[in-house]
Short mmCIF file of C-alpha atoms and ligand atoms in Angstrom, two decimals:
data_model
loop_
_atom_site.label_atom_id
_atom_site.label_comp_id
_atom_site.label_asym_id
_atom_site.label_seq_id
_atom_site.Cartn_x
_atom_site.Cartn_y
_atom_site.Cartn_z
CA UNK A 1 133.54 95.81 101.95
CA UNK A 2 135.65 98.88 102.32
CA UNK A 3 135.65 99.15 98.66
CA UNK A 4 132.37 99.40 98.75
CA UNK A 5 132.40 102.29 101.39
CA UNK A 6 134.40 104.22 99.63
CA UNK A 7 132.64 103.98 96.31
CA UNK A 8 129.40 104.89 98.69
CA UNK A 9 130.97 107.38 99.77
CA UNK A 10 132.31 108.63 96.60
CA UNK A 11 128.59 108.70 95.33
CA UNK A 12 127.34 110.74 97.97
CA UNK A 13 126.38 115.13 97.33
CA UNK A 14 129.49 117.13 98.51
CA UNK A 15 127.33 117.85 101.58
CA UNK A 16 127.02 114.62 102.84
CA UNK A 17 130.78 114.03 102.33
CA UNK A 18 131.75 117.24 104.39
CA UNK A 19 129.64 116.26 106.77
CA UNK A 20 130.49 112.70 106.72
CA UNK A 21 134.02 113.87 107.52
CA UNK A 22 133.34 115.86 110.24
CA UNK A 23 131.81 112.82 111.99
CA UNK A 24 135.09 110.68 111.41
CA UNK A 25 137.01 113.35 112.67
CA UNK A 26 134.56 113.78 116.17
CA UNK A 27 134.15 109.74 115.95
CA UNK A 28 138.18 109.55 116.27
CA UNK A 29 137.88 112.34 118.80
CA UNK A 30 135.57 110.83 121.07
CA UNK A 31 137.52 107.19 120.73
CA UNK A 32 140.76 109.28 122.04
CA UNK A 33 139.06 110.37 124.75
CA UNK A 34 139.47 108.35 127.84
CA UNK A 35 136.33 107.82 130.01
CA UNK A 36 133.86 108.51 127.14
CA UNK A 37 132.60 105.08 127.02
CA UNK A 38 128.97 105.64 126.62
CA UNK A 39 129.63 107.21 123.33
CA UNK A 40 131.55 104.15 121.84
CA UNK A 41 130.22 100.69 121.66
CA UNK A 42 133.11 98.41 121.04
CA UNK A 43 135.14 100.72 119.02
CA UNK A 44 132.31 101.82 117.09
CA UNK A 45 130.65 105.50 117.28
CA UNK A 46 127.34 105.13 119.30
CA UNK A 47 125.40 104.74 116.04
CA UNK A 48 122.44 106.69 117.15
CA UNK A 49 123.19 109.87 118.64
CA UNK A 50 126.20 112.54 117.95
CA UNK A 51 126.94 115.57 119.70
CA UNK A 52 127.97 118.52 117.81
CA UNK A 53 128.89 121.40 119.96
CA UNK A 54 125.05 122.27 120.57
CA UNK A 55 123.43 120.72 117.24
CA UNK A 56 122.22 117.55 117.64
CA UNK A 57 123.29 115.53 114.30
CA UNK A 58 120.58 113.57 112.97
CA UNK A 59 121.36 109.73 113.39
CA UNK A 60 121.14 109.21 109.99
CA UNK A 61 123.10 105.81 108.88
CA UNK A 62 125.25 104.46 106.25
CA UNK A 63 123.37 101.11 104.42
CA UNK A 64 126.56 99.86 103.85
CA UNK A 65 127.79 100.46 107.62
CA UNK A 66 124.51 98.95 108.88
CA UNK A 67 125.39 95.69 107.04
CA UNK A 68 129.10 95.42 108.36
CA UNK A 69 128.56 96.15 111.94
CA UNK A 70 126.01 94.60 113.78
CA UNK A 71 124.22 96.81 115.39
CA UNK A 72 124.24 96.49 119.50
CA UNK A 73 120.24 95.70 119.82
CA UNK A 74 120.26 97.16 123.19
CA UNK A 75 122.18 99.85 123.11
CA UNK A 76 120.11 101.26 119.91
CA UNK A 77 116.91 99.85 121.91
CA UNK A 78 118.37 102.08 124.55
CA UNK A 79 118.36 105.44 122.61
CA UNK A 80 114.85 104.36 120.88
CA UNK A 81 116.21 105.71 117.58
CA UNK A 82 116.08 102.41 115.92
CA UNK A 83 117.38 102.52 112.21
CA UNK A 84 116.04 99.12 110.44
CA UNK A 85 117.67 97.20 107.89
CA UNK A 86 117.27 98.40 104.03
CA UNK A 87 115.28 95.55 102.02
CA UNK A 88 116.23 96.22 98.29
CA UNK A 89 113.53 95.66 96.54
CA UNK A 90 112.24 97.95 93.87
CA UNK A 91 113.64 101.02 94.24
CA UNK A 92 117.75 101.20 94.58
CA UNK A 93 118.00 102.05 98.20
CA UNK A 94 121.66 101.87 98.57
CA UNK A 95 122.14 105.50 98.52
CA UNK A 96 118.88 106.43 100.41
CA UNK A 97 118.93 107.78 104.17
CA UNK A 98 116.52 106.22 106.81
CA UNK A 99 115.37 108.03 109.80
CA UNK A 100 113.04 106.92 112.65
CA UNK A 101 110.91 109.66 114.03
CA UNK A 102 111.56 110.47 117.70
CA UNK A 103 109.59 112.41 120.29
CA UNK A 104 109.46 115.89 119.33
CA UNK A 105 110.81 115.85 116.00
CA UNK A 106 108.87 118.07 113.09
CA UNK A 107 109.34 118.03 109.45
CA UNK A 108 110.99 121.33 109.03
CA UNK A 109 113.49 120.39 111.53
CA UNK A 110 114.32 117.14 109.87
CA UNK A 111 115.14 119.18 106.67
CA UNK A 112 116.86 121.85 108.17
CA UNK A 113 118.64 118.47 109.77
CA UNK A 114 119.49 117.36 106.48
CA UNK A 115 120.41 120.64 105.10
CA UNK A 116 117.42 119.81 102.28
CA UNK A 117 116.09 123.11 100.58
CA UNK A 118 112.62 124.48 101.98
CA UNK A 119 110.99 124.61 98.59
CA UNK A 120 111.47 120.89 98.61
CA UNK A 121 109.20 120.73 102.29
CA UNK A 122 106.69 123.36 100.63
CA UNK A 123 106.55 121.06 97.46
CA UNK A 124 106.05 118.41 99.65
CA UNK A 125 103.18 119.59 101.59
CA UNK A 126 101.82 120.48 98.54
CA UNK A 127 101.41 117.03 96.89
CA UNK A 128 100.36 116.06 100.54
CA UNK A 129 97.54 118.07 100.71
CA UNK A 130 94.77 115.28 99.31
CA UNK A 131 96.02 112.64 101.78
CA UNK A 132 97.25 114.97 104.59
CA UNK A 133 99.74 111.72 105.66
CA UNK A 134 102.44 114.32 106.93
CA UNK A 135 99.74 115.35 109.47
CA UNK A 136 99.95 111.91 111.12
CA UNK A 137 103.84 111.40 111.66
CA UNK A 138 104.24 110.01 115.06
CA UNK A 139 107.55 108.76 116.72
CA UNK A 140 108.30 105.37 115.74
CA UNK A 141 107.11 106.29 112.00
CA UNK A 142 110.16 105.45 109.47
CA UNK A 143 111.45 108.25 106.83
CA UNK A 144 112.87 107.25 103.85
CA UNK A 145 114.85 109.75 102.00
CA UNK A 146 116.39 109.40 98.39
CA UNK A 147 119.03 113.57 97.88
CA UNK A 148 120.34 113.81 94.43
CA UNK A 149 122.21 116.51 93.37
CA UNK A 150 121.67 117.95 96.82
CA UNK A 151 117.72 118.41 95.78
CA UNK A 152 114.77 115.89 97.22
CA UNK A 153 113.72 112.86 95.19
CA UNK A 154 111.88 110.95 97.07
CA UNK A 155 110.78 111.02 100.43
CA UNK A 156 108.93 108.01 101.70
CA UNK A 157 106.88 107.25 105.06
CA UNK A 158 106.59 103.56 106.43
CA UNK A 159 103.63 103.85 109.16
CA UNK A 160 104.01 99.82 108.98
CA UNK A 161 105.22 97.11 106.84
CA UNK A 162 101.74 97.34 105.29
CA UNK A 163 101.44 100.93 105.02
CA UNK A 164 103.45 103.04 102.90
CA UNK A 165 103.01 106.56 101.30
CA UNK A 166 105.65 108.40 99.23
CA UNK A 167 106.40 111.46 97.47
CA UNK A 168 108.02 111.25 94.30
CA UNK A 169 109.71 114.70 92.38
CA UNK A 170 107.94 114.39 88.97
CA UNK A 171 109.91 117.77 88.14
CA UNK A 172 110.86 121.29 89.36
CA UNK A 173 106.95 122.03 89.78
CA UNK A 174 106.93 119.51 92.34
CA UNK A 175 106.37 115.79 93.57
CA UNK A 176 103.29 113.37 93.44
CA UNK A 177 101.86 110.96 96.14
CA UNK A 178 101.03 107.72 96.01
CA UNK A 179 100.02 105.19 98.48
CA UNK A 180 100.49 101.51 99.25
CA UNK A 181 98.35 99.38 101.92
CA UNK A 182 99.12 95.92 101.54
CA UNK A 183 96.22 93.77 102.86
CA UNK A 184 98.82 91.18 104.68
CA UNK A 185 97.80 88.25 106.19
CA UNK A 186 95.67 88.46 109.18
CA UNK A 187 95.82 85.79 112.46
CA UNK A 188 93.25 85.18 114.94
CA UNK A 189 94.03 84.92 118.75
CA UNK A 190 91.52 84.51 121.17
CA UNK A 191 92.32 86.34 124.64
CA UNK A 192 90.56 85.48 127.81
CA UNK A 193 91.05 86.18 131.58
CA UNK A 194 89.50 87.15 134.93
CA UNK A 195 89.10 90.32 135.69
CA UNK A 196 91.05 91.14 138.98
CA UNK A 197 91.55 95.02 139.25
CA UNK A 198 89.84 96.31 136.14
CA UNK A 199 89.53 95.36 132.55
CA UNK A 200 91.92 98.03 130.92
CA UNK A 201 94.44 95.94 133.85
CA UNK A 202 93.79 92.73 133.38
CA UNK A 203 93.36 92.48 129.61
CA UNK A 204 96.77 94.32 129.11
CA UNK A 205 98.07 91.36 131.07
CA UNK A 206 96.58 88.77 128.98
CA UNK A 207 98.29 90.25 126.08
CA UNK A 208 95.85 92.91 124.69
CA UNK A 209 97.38 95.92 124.19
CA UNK A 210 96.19 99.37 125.24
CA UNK A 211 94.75 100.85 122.05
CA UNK A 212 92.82 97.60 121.73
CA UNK A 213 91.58 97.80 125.10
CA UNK A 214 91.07 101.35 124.22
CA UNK A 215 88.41 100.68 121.46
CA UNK A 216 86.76 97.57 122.71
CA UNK A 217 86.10 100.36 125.80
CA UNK A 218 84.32 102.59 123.49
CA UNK A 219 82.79 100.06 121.43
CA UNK A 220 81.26 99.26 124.54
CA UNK A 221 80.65 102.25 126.08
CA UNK A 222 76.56 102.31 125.86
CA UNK A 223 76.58 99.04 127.17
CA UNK A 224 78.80 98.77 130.08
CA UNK A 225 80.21 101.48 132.67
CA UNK A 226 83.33 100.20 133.29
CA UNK A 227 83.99 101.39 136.56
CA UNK A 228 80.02 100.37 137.71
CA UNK A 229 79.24 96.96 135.98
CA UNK A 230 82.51 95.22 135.99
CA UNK A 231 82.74 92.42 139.19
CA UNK A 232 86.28 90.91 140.50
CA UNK A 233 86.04 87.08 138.91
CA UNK A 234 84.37 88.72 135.75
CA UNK A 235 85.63 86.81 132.68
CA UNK A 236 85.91 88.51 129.11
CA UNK A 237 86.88 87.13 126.17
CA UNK A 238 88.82 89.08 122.77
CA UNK A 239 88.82 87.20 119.76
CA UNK A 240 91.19 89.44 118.05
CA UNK A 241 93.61 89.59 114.60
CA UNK A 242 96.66 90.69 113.92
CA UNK A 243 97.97 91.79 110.95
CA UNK A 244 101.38 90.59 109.59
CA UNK A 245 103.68 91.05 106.06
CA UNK A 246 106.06 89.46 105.43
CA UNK A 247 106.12 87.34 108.95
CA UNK A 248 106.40 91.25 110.31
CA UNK A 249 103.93 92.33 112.90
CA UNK A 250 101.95 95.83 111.29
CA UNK A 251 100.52 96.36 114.67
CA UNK A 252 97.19 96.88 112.98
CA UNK A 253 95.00 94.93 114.65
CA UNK A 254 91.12 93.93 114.77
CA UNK A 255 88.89 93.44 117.42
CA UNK A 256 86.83 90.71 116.03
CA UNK A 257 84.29 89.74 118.94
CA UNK A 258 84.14 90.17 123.17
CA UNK A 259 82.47 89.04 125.27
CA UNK A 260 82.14 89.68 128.53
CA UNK A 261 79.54 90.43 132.03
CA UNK A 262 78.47 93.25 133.08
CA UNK A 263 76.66 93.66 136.07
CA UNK A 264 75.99 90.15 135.69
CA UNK A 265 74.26 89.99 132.50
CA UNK A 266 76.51 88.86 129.34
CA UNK A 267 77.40 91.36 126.83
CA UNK A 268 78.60 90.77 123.22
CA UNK A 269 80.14 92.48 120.10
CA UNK A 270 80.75 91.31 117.04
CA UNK A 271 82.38 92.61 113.68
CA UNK A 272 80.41 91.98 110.33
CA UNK A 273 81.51 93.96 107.18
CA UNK A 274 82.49 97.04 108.76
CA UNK A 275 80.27 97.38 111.73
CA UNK A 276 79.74 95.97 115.36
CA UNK A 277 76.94 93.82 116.05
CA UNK A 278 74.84 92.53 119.16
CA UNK A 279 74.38 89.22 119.22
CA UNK A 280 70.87 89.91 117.71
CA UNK A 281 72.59 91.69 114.34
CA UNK A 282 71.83 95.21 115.55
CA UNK A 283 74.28 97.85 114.74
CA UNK A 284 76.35 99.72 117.21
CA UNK A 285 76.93 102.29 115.15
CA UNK A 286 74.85 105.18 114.56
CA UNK A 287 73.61 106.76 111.12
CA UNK A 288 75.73 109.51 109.79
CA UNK A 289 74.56 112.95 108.19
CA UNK A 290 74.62 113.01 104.63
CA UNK A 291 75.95 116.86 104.70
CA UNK A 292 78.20 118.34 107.41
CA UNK A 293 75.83 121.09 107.86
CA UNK A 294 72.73 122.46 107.36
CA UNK A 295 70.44 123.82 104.06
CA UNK A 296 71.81 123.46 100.71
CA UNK A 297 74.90 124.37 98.58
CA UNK A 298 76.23 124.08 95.57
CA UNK A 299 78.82 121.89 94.92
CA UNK A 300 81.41 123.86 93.55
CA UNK A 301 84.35 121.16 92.55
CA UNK A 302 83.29 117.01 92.69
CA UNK A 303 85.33 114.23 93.80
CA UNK A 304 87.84 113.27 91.40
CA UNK A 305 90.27 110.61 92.57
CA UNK A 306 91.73 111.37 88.98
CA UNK A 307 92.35 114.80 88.57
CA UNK A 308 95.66 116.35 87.46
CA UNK A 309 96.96 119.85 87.65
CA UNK A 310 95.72 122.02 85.02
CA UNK A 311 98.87 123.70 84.44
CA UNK A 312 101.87 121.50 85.67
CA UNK A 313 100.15 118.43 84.88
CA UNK A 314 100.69 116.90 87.78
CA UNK A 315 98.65 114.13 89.76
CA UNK A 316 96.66 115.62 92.06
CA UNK A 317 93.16 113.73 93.13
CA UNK A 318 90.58 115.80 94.52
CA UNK A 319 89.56 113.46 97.91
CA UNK A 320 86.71 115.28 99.25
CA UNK A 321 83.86 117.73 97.93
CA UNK A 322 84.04 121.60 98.04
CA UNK A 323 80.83 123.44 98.86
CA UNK A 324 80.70 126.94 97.91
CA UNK A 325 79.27 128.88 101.38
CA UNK A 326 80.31 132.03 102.83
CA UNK A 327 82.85 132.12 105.71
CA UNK A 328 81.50 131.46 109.03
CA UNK A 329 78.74 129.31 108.08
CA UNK A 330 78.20 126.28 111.10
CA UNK A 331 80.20 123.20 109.88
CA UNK A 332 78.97 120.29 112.09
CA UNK A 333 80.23 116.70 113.02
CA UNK A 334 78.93 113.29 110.28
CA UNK A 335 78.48 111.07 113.28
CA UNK A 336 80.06 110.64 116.28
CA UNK A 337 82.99 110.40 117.14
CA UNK A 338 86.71 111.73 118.26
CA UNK A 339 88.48 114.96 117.16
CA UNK A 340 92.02 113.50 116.08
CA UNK A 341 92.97 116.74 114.59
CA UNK A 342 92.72 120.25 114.53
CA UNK A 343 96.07 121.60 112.04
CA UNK A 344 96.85 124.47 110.40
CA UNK A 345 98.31 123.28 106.61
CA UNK A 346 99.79 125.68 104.66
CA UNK A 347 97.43 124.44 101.74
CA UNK A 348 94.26 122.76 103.31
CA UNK A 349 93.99 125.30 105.79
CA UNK A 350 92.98 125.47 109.00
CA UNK A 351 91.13 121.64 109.37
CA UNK A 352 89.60 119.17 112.14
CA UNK A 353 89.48 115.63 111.52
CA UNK A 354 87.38 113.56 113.35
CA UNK A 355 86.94 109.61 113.77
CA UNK A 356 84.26 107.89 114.13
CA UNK A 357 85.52 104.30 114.52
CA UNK A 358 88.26 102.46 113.30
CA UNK A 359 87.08 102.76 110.02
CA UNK A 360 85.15 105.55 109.37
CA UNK A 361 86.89 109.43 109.53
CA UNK A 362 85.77 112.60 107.87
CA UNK A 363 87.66 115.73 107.66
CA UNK A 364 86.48 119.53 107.60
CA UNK A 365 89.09 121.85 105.36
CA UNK A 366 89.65 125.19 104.92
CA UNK A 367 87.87 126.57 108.07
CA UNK A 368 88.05 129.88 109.74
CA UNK A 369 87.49 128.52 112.99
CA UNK A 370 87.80 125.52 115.29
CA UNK A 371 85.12 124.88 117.72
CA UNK A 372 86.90 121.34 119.37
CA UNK A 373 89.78 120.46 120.25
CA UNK A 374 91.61 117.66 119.75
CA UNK A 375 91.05 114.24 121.41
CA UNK A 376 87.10 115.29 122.27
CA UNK A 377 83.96 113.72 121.91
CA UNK A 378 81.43 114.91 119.45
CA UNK A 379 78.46 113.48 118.32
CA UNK A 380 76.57 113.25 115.20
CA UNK A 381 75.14 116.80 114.20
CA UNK A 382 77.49 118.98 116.92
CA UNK A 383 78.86 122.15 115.71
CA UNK A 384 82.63 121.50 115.32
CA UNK A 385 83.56 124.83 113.04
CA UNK A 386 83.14 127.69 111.29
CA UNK A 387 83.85 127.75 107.49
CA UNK A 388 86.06 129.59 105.75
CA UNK A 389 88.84 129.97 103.13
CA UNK A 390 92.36 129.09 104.97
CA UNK A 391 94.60 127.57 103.00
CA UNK A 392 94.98 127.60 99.30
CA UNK A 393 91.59 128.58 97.71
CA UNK A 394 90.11 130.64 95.40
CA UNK A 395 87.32 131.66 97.54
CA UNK A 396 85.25 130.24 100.59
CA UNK A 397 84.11 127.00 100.37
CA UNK A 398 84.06 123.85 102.38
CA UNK A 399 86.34 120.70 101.67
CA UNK A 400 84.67 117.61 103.09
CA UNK A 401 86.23 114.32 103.31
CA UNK A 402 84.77 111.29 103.71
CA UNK A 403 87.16 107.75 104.17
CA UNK A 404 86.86 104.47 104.81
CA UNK A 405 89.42 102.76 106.41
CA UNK A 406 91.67 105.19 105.06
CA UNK A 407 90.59 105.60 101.44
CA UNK A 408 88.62 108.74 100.42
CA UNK A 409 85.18 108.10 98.83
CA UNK A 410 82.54 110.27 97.57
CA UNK A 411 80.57 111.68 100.19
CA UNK A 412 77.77 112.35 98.48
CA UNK A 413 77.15 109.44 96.62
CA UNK A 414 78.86 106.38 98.52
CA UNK A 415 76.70 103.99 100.87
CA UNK A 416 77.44 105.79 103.89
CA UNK A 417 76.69 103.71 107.60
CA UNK A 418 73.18 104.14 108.99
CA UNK A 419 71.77 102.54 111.74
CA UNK A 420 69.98 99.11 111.14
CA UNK A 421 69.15 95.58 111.83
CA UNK A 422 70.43 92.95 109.53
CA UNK A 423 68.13 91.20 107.28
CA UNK A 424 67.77 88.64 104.69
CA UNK A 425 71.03 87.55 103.02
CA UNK A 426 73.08 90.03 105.27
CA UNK A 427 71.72 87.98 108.33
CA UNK A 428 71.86 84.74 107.30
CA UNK A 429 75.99 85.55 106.64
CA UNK A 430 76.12 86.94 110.06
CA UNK A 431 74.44 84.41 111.99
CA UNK A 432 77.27 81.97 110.37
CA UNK A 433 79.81 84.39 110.98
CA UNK A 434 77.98 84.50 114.40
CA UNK A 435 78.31 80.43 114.87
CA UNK A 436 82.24 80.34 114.42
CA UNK A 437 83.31 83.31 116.24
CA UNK A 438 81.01 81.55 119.45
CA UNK A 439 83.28 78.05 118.32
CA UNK A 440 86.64 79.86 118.83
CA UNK A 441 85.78 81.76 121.51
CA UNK A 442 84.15 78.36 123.77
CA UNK A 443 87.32 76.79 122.19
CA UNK A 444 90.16 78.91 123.89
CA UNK A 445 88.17 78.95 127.36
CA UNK A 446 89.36 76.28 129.46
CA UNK A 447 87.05 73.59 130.00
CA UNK A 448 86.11 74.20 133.79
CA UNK A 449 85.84 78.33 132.94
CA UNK A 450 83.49 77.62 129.71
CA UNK A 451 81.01 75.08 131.88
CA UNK A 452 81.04 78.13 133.95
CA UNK A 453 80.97 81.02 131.95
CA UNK A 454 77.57 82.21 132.21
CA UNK A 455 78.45 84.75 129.31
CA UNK A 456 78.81 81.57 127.00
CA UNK A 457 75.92 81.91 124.64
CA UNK A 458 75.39 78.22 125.01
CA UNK A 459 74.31 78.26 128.66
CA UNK A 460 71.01 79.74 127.68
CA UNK A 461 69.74 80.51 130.61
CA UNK A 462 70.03 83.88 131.00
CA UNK A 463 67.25 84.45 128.19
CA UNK A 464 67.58 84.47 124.53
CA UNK A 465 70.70 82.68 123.09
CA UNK A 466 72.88 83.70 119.99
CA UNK A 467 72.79 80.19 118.83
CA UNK A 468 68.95 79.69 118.78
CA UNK A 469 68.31 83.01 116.62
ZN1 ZN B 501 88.42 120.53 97.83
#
């Protein structure tokens, strides 16, 4: 095992090795030190955090240290900066650094961190700019990070055990992106309870957790005022899945069907190919716009998941559709929705992204103004910007994006959302779907609580039944 430290070691840039020896040294320092216990865990250098004078070294981690001392679960739990095991598969991670992103932490300071050349971060945001994935690092999101020759190879991002992107250098002009999203393997549980203090309260308890009580709240926000319609001894019932790799939980979830009473008259949802349904197949979701704005303009570059750089030859897939318009033309909302981002990119531009439902986002580059901010509500047809020509273009246009659960499509030709009823064949595989959503959902009720439960679609006497459409 040692053996095999040093010949890590040994393989590591000169960097890494300086600083790798300055550790040992303050490791040793703070061991001599009497009293410094919260900095030593049996011996061992607190694995997460190091002082250094003022600058914070990154808690970056040996592989080869991770697999010879066990980590103390809780006092890494403690710090939050949780460094996972390596799984070698694929690529040869043995030499790769792994980083968790904590509160507060941006992408320039990691690389300054890591003493990694700028270029590398610009040439990095370059190849980001069709997916924009950078955008969306949140604490808890898992770097991977391959230095040769003290230059970036490969940086990768782990948003989940199913989702993956990662940059690859292709060669000094610069990297290329690719994506992974495994589809896993997805398990029901059906959640039910009483409510006692409020949903949001009550559900959390039963083992929902808050983003999903988060969108079943907005799923059913035409339908029930939650502070209003909701009565202490309420029931409610999730049927919700989970999605797993591996045996890991992703933490992607799916709210599959609820129901529940509001001011004592049952209300359901439930999910058929993309969309919410009533009990009745109508669509909770509205239409969208074709165009983010209005009269006509030329298109002035097409989607082209394919496209590669003319000059450097490099992969770069054109996700969206550029319209050629003068700045400061009105750019307004596809449907409705939530503003999840308003960024300045050094390429895209100033852009707002906005989504609509847990599938369905669209995104605005290039703009010369904001009109939202992020986390409001806009609805369908709402001026949300001005255009422009931030970012890297050759003249105004807009950039609009259109993606379904998560992959870009061709806004201008895909089958876009629009309000409707199901018919024919669509309703026939809805009512079924229908049938056995209604099975699991009587099934996890207790028997007392489902003779009871007035929201159980086989009582029938509130009206018209599920079952007897
Ligand atoms: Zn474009």
């Amino acid at each position: 095992m040692v053996r095999r430290l040093i010949a890590f070691i040994k393989r590591l840039p000169r960097l890494y090795r300086a600083l790798l020896a300055v550790l040992s040294v303050s490791v040793l320092g703070l061991m001599l030190l009497p009293g410094n216990t919260d900095s030593v865990v049996d011996g061992q250098a607190d694995p997460v955090l190091m002082q250094d004078g003022s600058r914070i070294v990154i808690p970056l981690e040996l592989p080869a240290a991770v697999t010879s001392v066990a980590p103390d679960a809780d006092s890494l739990a403690e710090t939050g900066a949780v460094v996972s095991e390596v799984k070698s598969k694929g690529v040869d991670e043995s030499r790769m650094w792994q980083y968790e992103i904590q509160p507060g932490d941006t992408l320039t300071g990691i690389f300054e961190k890591l003493h990694l050349p700028m270029p590398d971060l610009y040439q990095v945001l370059e190849a980001d700019e069709s997916a924009l994935a950078l955008d969306d690092i949140k604490p808890g999101v898992k770097l991977l990070i391959d230095v040769d020759s003290e230059q970036l190879q490969m940086l990768q991002l782990r948003f989940s055990a199913a989702h993956k992107v990662t940059y690859t250098r292709k060669k000094d002009a610069g990297f290329e992106f690719s994506e992974t999203r495994l589809p896993g393997v997805w398990q029901e549980y059906a959640i039910t309870g009483e409510i006692g203090r409020s949903f949001s309260i009550d559900a959390e308890a039963q083992g929902l957790d808050s983003r999903d009580v988060y969108q079943i709240s907005r799923l059913l926000k035409e339908k029930i005022n939650f502070r209003r319609d909701i009565r202490k001894g309420d029931l409610f019932e999730v049927l919700i899945s989970r999605q797993y790799v591996e045996g890991e939980e992703t933490g992607e979830t799916k709210v599959e069907a609820v129901r529940m009473m509001a001011n004592r008259s049952p209300v359901s949802i439930f999910y058929y190919d993309g969309s919410y349904y009533d009990e009745k197949g109508r669509s909770l979701s509205k239409a969208f716009l074709r165009y983010p704005f209005n009269g006509n303009y030329r298109v002035s570059s097409p989607f082209n998941p394919n496209r590669h750089h003319p000059v450097t030859g490099l992969y770069r897939p054109h996700n969206g559709v550029d319209f050629a318009m003068r700045s400061g033309t009105p750019i307004v909302s596809a449907g409705d929705g939530v503003v999840t981002r308003v960024v300045n990119h050094k390429y895209a531009g100033l852009y707002v992204e906005v989504k609509h439902s847990e599938r369905y986002t669209t995104r605005y580059l290039h703009l010369s103004k904001a009109l939202v901010h992020k986390g409001q509500r806009v609805s369908r047809g709402q001026k949300i910007a001005l255009s422009g020509s931030s970012g890297r273009v050759t003249g105004p246009h807009l950039h609009y994006e259109f993606r379904i659960a998560g992959r870009p499509v061709n806004a201008v030709k895909a089958a876009i959302p629009i309000a409707k009823h199901l018919e024919g064949k669509d309703r026939k595989a809805f009512d079924s779907l229908l049938k056995q959503y209604l099975a699991r959902l009587d099934e996890a009720l207790p028997k007392s609580d489902a003779d009871n439960l007035v929201v159980s679609q086989r009582a029938g006497g509130s009206g018209e039944t599920a079952q007897s459409l």
